[in-house]
Amino acid sequence: MFDLEKLIRPNIRRLQPYSSARNEFSGDAKIWLDANENPFGKGLNRYPDPYQSQLKKEIAKAKSVSTENIFLGNGSDEAIDLLIRAFCEPAKDAIITMPPTYGMYPVSAQVNNVEVKEIPLLQNFELNVKALLREVKNPRNKLTFICSPNNPTGNLIPREQIREILRAAVGIVVLDEAYIDFSPGNSLLFELEDYPNLVILQTFSKARGLAGIRLGMAFAERRIIKVLNRIKPHYNVSELTQKAALDAMRQEDQLLKAVDTIVKERKILEKKLGELECCVELYPSDANFVFGKFKNADAIYESLKNDGIIVRNRSRLLEGCLRITVGKPDENKALLIKLNQLQTKPKTNGR
Ligand SMILES: *Cc1c(COP(=O)(O)O)cnc(C)c1O
């Protein structure tokens, strides 16, 4: 059975979190002499709200969850790291990942000296449910990372497969929905209350177009959120970031328009890439990128690069595979023109 208290590392359970001037007094005041700030600054001289109350209120409204179910971090990468630090005892516990997938899960685990158990995705990039059901019952495996839509393969993981893992896991299941805005209607967020062991990650970096501000969201049962808040760097989300995110939340219709354009462009790109002779296979994508297998992928990557067009070479991860982010219409056109030129050129000896 899932028992959250037992999952938390003992040192974290015992921890007395840092208490700052700003959380010992957070109401309204006339004169602030409690935090050693410079009173002469222009708008950014004060420490930010460490719990981002205003921003969380807006996010709670938009996502139909309670503010107590939201953690905000310096990118979702921070949430990934904090989850590992909260629940995995170094040199003892493990996380489960399903390659090919996002590279930060194993990196964060290694930084924390936590073992990574890999249960590769199947040929169709769906979960190996049978193997996973066995592994998630092992109490040493504290966190299971599922990425849907998956990076770099682009596919959504069938919901029923995720639910099966959630029901069986004695640890926490982290569902990374970084690309879910490109696949409307497919988030599992509205099922949060059904699973006390579910953590959902979303981000401002992809559909919301704000990778530069570094803001990630984790949604979970309030006790899990509490643990993350206890161990996070105190002022982990800057005032500039909180302001920029609040501004963005007020322009939701612009976001939807951009997502719409990107999805349309992805469909065009998928069709045109599929027609290329050098394209061996394109995998169905629910994200803002396409993932495919190409003849001479390394050579294609290099030629594009020489023309100033950078795609992601994933051929080391999966033979012959490139991941191509959907750009603006003219950028996608430039890519296709270049790829067409490459094909009509006589082949250079196999590379
Ligand atoms: C881009 C991405 C993220 C986002 O990370 P941030 O730190 O929020 O920018 C998370 N997970 C996956 C799978 C991603 O591809």
PDB file of C-alpha atoms and ligand atoms in Angstrom, residues 73-78 80 101-105 147-151 176-179 201-206 211 214-217 289 323, ligand 1:
ATOM      1  CA  GLY A  73      10.056  25.627  -9.269  1.00  0.00           C
ATOM      2  CA  ASN A  74      12.984  26.934 -11.265  1.00  0.00           C
ATOM      3  CA  GLY A  75      11.840  24.922 -14.287  1.00  0.00           C
ATOM      4  CA  SER A  76      10.341  21.458 -13.928  1.00  0.00           C
ATOM      5  CA  ASP A  77      13.938  20.324 -13.784  1.00  0.00           C
ATOM      6  CA  GLU A  78      14.037  21.662 -10.227  1.00  0.00           C
ATOM      7  CA  ILE A  80      12.591  16.505 -10.719  1.00  0.00           C
ATOM      8  CA  THR A 101      13.087   9.493 -22.803  1.00  0.00           C
ATOM      9  CA  TYR A 102      14.040  12.811 -21.212  1.00  0.00           C
ATOM     10  CA  GLY A 103      17.698  12.953 -20.196  1.00  0.00           C
ATOM     11  CA  MET A 104      17.286  14.891 -16.967  1.00  0.00           C
ATOM     12  CA  TYR A 105      15.806  11.994 -14.967  1.00  0.00           C
ATOM     13  CA  CYS A 147       6.805  11.159 -19.906  1.00  0.00           C
ATOM     14  CA  SER A 148       3.656  11.774 -21.966  1.00  0.00           C
ATOM     15  CA  PRO A 149       3.817  12.976 -24.690  1.00  0.00           C
ATOM     16  CA  ASN A 150       7.258  11.435 -24.528  1.00  0.00           C
ATOM     17  CA  ASN A 151      10.420  13.332 -25.373  1.00  0.00           C
ATOM     18  CA  ASP A 176       5.878  14.536 -17.007  1.00  0.00           C
ATOM     19  CA  GLU A 177       3.389  16.465 -19.132  1.00  0.00           C
ATOM     20  CA  ALA A 178       5.807  19.079 -20.495  1.00  0.00           C
ATOM     21  CA  TYR A 179       4.145  18.828 -23.936  1.00  0.00           C
ATOM     22  CA  LEU A 201       4.825  18.019 -14.055  1.00  0.00           C
ATOM     23  CA  GLN A 202       4.025  20.832 -16.451  1.00  0.00           C
ATOM     24  CA  THR A 203       6.100  23.778 -17.557  1.00  0.00           C
ATOM     25  CA  PHE A 204       6.042  27.328 -18.905  1.00  0.00           C
ATOM     26  CA  SER A 205       8.932  26.404 -21.221  1.00  0.00           C
ATOM     27  CA  LYS A 206       7.165  24.794 -24.176  1.00  0.00           C
ATOM     28  CA  ALA A 211      11.637  28.839 -21.460  1.00  0.00           C
ATOM     29  CA  ARG A 214      12.487  29.133 -15.828  1.00  0.00           C
ATOM     30  CA  LEU A 215       9.158  28.160 -14.329  1.00  0.00           C
ATOM     31  CA  GLY A 216       7.912  24.651 -13.818  1.00  0.00           C
ATOM     32  CA  MET A 217       4.835  23.320 -12.056  1.00  0.00           C
ATOM     33  CA  PHE A 289       8.347  18.316 -32.585  1.00  0.00           C
ATOM     34  CA  ARG A 323      14.184  15.207 -33.449  1.00  0.00           C
TER      35      ARG A 323
HETATM   36  C1  LIG B   1      11.480  20.572 -21.885  1.00  0.00           C
HETATM   37  C2  LIG B   1      11.102  19.514 -20.926  1.00  0.00           C
HETATM   38  C3  LIG B   1      10.892  19.821 -19.588  1.00  0.00           C
HETATM   39  C4  LIG B   1      10.927  21.238 -19.145  1.00  0.00           C
HETATM   40  O1  LIG B   1      11.881  21.542 -18.301  1.00  0.00           O
HETATM   41  P1  LIG B   1      11.928  23.019 -17.704  1.00  0.00           P
HETATM   42  O2  LIG B   1      12.960  22.843 -16.663  1.00  0.00           O
HETATM   43  O3  LIG B   1      10.567  23.308 -17.137  1.00  0.00           O
HETATM   44  O4  LIG B   1      12.287  23.938 -18.811  1.00  0.00           O
HETATM   45  C5  LIG B   1      10.521  18.812 -18.727  1.00  0.00           C
HETATM   46  N1  LIG B   1      10.355  17.555 -19.167  1.00  0.00           N
HETATM   47  C6  LIG B   1      10.523  17.236 -20.455  1.00  0.00           C
HETATM   48  C7  LIG B   1      10.272  15.868 -20.902  1.00  0.00           C
HETATM   49  C8  LIG B   1      10.922  18.201 -21.369  1.00  0.00           C
HETATM   50  O5  LIG B   1      11.109  17.865 -22.643  1.00  0.00           O
END
